[in-house]
PDB file of C-alpha atoms and ligand atoms in Angstrom:
ATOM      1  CA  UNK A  66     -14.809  27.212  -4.480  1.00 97.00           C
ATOM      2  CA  UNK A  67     -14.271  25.942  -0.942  1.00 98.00           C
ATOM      3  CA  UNK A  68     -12.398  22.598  -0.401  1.00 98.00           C
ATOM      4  CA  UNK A  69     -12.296  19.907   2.718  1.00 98.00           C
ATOM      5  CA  UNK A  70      -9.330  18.116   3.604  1.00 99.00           C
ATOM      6  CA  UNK A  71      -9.713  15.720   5.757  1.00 99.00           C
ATOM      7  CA  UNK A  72      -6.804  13.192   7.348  1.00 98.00           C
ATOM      8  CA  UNK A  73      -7.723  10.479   9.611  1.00 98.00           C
ATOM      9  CA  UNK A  74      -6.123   8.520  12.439  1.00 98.00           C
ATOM     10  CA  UNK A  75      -2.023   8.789  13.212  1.00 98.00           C
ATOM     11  CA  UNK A  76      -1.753  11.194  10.685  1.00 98.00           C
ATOM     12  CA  UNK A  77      -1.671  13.643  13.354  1.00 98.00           C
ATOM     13  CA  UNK A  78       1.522  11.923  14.164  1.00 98.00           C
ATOM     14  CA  UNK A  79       3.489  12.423  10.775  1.00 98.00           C
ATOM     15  CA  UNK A  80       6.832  12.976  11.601  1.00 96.00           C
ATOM     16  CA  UNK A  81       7.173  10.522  14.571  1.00 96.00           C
ATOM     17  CA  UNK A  82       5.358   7.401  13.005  1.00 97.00           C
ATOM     18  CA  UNK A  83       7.395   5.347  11.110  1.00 96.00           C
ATOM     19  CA  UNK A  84       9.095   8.077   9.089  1.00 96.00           C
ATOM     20  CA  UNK A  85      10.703   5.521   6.534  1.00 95.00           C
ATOM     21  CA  UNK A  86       6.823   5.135   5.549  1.00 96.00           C
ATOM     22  CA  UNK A  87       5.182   8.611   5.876  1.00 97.00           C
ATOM     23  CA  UNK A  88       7.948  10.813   5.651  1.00 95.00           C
ATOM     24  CA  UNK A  89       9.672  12.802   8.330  1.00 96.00           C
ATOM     25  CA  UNK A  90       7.502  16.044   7.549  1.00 97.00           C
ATOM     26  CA  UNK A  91       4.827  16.421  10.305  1.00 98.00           C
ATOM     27  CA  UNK A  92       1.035  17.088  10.038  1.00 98.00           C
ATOM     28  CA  UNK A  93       1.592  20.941  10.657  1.00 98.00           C
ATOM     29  CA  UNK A  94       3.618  21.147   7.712  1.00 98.00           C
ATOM     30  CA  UNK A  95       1.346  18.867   5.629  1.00 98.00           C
ATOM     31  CA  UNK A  96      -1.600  21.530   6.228  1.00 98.00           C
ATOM     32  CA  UNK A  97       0.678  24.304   5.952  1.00 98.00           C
ATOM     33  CA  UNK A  98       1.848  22.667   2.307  1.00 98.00           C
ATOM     34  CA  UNK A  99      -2.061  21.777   1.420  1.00 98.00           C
ATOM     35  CA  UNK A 100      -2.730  25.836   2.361  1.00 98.00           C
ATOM     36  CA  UNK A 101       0.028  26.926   0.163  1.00 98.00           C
ATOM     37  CA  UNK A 102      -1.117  25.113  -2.987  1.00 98.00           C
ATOM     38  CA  UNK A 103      -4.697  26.250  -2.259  1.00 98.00           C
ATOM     39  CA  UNK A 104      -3.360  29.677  -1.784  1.00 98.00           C
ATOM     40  CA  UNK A 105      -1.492  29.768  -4.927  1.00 98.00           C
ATOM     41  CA  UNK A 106      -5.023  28.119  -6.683  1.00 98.00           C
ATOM     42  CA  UNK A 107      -7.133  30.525  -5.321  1.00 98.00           C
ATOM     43  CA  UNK A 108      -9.065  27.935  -3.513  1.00 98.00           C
ATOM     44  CA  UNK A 109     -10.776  27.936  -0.009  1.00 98.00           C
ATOM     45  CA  UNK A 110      -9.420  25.247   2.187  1.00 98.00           C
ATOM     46  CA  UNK A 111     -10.585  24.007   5.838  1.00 98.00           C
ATOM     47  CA  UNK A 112      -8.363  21.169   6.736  1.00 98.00           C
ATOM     48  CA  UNK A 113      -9.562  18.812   9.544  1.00 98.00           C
ATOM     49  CA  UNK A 114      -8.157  15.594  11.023  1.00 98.00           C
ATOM     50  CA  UNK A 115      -9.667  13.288  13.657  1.00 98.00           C
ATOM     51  CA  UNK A 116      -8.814   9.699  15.481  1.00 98.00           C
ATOM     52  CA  UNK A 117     -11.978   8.959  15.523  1.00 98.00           C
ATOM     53  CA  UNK A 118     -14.386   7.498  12.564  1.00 98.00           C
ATOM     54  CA  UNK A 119     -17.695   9.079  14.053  1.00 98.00           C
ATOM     55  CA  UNK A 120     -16.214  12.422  13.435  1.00 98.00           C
ATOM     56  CA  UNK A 121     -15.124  12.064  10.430  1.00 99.00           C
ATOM     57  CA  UNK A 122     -18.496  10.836   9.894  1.00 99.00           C
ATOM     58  CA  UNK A 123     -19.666  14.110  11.133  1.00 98.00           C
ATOM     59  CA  UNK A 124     -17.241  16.265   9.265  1.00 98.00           C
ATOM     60  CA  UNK A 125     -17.866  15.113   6.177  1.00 98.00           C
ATOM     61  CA  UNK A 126     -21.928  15.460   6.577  1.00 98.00           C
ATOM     62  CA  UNK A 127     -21.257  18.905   7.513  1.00 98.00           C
ATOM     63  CA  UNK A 128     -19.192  19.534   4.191  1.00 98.00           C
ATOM     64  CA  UNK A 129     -23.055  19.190   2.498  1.00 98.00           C
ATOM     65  CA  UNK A 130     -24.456  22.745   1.390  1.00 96.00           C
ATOM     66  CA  UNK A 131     -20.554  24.377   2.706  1.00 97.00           C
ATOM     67  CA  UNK A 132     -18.031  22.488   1.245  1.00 98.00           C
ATOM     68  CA  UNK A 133     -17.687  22.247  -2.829  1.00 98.00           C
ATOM     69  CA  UNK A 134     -15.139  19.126  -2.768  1.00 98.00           C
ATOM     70  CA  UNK A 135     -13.477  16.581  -0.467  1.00 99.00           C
ATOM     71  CA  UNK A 136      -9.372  15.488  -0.444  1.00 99.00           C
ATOM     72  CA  UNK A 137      -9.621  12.764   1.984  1.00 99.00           C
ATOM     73  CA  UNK A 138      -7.209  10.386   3.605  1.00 98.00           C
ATOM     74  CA  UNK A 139      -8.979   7.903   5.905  1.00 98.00           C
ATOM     75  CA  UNK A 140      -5.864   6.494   7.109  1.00 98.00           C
ATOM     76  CA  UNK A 141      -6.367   3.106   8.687  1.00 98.00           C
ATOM     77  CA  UNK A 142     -10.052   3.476   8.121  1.00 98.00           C
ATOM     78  CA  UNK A 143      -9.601   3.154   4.623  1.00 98.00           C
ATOM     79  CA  UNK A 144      -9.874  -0.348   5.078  1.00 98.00           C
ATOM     80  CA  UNK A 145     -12.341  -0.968   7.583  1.00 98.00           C
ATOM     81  CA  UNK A 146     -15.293   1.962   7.778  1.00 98.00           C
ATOM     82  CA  UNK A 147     -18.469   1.102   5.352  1.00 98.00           C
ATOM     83  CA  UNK A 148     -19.799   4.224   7.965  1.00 98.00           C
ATOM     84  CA  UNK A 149     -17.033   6.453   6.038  1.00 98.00           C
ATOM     85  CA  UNK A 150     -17.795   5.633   2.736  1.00 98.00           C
ATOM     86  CA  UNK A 151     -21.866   5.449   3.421  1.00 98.00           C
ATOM     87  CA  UNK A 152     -21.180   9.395   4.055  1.00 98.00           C
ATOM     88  CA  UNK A 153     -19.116  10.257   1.515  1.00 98.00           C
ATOM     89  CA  UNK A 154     -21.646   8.766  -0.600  1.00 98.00           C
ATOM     90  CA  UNK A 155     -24.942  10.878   1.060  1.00 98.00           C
ATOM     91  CA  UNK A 156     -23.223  14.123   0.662  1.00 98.00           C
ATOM     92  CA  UNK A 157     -22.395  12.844  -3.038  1.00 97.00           C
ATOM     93  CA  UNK A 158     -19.843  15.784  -3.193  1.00 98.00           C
ATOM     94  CA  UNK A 159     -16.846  15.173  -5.814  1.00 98.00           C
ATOM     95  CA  UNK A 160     -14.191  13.157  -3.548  1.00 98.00           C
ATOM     96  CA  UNK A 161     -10.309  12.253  -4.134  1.00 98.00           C
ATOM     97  CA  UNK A 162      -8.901   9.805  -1.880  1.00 98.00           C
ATOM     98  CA  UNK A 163      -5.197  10.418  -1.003  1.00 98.00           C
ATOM     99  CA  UNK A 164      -2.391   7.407   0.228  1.00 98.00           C
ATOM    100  CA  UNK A 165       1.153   9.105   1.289  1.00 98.00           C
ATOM    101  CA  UNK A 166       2.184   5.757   1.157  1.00 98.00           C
ATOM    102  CA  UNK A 167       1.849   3.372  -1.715  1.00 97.00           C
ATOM    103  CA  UNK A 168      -0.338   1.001  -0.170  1.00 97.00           C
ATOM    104  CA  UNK A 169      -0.748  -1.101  -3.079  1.00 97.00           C
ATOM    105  CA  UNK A 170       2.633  -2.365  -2.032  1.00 97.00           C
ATOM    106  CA  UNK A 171       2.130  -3.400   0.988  1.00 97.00           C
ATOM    107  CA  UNK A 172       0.266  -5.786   3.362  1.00 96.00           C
ATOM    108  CA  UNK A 173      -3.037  -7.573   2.029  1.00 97.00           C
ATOM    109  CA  UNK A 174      -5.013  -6.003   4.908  1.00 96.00           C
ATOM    110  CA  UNK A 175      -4.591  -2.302   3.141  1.00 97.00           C
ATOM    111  CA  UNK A 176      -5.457  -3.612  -0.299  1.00 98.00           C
ATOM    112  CA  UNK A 177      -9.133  -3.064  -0.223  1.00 97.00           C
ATOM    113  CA  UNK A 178     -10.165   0.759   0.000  1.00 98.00           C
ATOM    114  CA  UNK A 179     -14.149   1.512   1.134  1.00 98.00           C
ATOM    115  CA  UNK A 180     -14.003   4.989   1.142  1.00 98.00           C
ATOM    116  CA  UNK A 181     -12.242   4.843  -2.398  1.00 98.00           C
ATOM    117  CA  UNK A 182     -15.203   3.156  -4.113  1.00 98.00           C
ATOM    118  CA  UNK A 183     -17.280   6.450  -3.827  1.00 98.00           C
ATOM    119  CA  UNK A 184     -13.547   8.652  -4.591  1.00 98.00           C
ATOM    120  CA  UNK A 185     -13.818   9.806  -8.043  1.00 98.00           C
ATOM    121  CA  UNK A 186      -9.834   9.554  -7.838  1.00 98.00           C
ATOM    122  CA  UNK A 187      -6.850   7.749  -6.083  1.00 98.00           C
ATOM    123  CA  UNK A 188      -3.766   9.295  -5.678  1.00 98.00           C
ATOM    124  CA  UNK A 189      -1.093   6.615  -3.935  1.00 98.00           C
ATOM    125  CA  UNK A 190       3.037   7.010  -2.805  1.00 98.00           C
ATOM    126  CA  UNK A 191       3.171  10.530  -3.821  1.00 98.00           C
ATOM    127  CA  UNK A 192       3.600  11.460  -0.226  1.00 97.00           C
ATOM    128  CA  UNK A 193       2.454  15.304   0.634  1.00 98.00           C
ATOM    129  CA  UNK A 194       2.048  15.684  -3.760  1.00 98.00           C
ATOM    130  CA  UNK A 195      -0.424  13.583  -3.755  1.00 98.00           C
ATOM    131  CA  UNK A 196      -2.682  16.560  -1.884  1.00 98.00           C
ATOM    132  CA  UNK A 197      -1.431  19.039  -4.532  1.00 98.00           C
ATOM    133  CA  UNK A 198      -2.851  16.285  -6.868  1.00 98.00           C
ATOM    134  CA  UNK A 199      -5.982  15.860  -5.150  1.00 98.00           C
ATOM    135  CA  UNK A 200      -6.740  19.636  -5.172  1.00 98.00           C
ATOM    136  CA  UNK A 201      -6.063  20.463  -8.935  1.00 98.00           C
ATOM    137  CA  UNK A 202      -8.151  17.368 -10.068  1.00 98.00           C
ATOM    138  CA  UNK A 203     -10.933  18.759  -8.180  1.00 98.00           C
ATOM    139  CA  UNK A 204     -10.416  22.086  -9.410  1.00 98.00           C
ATOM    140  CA  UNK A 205     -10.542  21.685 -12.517  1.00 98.00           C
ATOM    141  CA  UNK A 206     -13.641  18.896 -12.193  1.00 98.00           C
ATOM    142  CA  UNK A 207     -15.335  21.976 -10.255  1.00 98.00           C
ATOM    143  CA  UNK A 208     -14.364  24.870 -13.112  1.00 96.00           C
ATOM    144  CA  UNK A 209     -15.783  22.478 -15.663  1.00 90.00           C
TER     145      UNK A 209
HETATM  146  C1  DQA B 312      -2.215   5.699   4.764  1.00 61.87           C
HETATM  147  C2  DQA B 312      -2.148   4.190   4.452  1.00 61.87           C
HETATM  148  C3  DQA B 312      -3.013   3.401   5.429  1.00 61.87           C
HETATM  149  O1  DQA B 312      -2.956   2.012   5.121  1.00 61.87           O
HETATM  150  C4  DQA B 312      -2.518   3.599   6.848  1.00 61.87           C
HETATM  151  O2  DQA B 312      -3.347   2.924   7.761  1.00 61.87           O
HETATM  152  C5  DQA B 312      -2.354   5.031   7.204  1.00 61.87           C
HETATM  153  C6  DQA B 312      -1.852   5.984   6.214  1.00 61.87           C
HETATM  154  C7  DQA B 312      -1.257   6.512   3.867  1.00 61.87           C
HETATM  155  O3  DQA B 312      -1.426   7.728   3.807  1.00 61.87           O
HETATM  156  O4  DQA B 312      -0.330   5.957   3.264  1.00 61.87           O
HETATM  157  O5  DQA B 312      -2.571   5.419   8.362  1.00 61.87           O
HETATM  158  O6  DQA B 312      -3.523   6.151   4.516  1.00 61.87           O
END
């Protein structure tokens, strides 16, 4: 079983962005945490993060035919990219979106989620558990 992980825009910058939001942990230690619980599931992980919505386009076509399930955490694209969601929908591979933050409590603008509509499951404000939550759903969806 072989799992993508994929974080989008500023998440690169955990850490330094607005650590009373996301935490001061940066994104190395985020994908060091998401390959220990992977590790300790015996689960394949590739972790990937991009700025930029056409790759993550990319990425996430490539996860069809290589890739058994997809942790994802579009970031600021959650709320704009129809191109995100369009792919996570043609590779129709079992898909958890991930919030570190609990978006539902803040501005309007972040309360509509595209790429969550074709997510099997949210996980929101659970900061870096919310991966660990993310990865045992779809384990146990893909052992079933
Ligand atoms: C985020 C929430 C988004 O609204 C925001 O644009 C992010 C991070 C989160 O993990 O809480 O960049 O996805």
């Amino acid at each position: 079983m072989k799992l993508l992980v994929i974080n989008g825009p500023n998440l690169n910058m955990l850490g330094i962005r607005e650590p009373g939001v996301y935490g001061a942990q940066t994104y190395d230690q985020l994908v060091e945490y998401i390959h220990g619980v992977c590790a300790r599931e015996g689960v394949a992980v590739e972790c990937f993060q991009s700025n930029h919505e056409g790759a993550i386009v990319d990425r996430i076509q490539n996860a069809y035919g290589r890739e058994d399930g997809i942790v994802i955490n579009p970031a600021a694209y959650t709320h704009t990219s129809v191109a995100i969601l369009d792919a996570l929908k043609a590779v129709h591979l079992p898909a958890v979106e991930v919030h570190l933050s609990d978006v539902r409590k803040r501005e309007d603008f972040r309360q509509i989620s595209y790429a969550g509509m074709a997510c099997e499951k949210t996980v929101i404000g659970l900061g870096f558990q919310g991966y660990e939550e993310a990865i045992l759903y779809l384990k146990a969806r893909l052992e079933r």
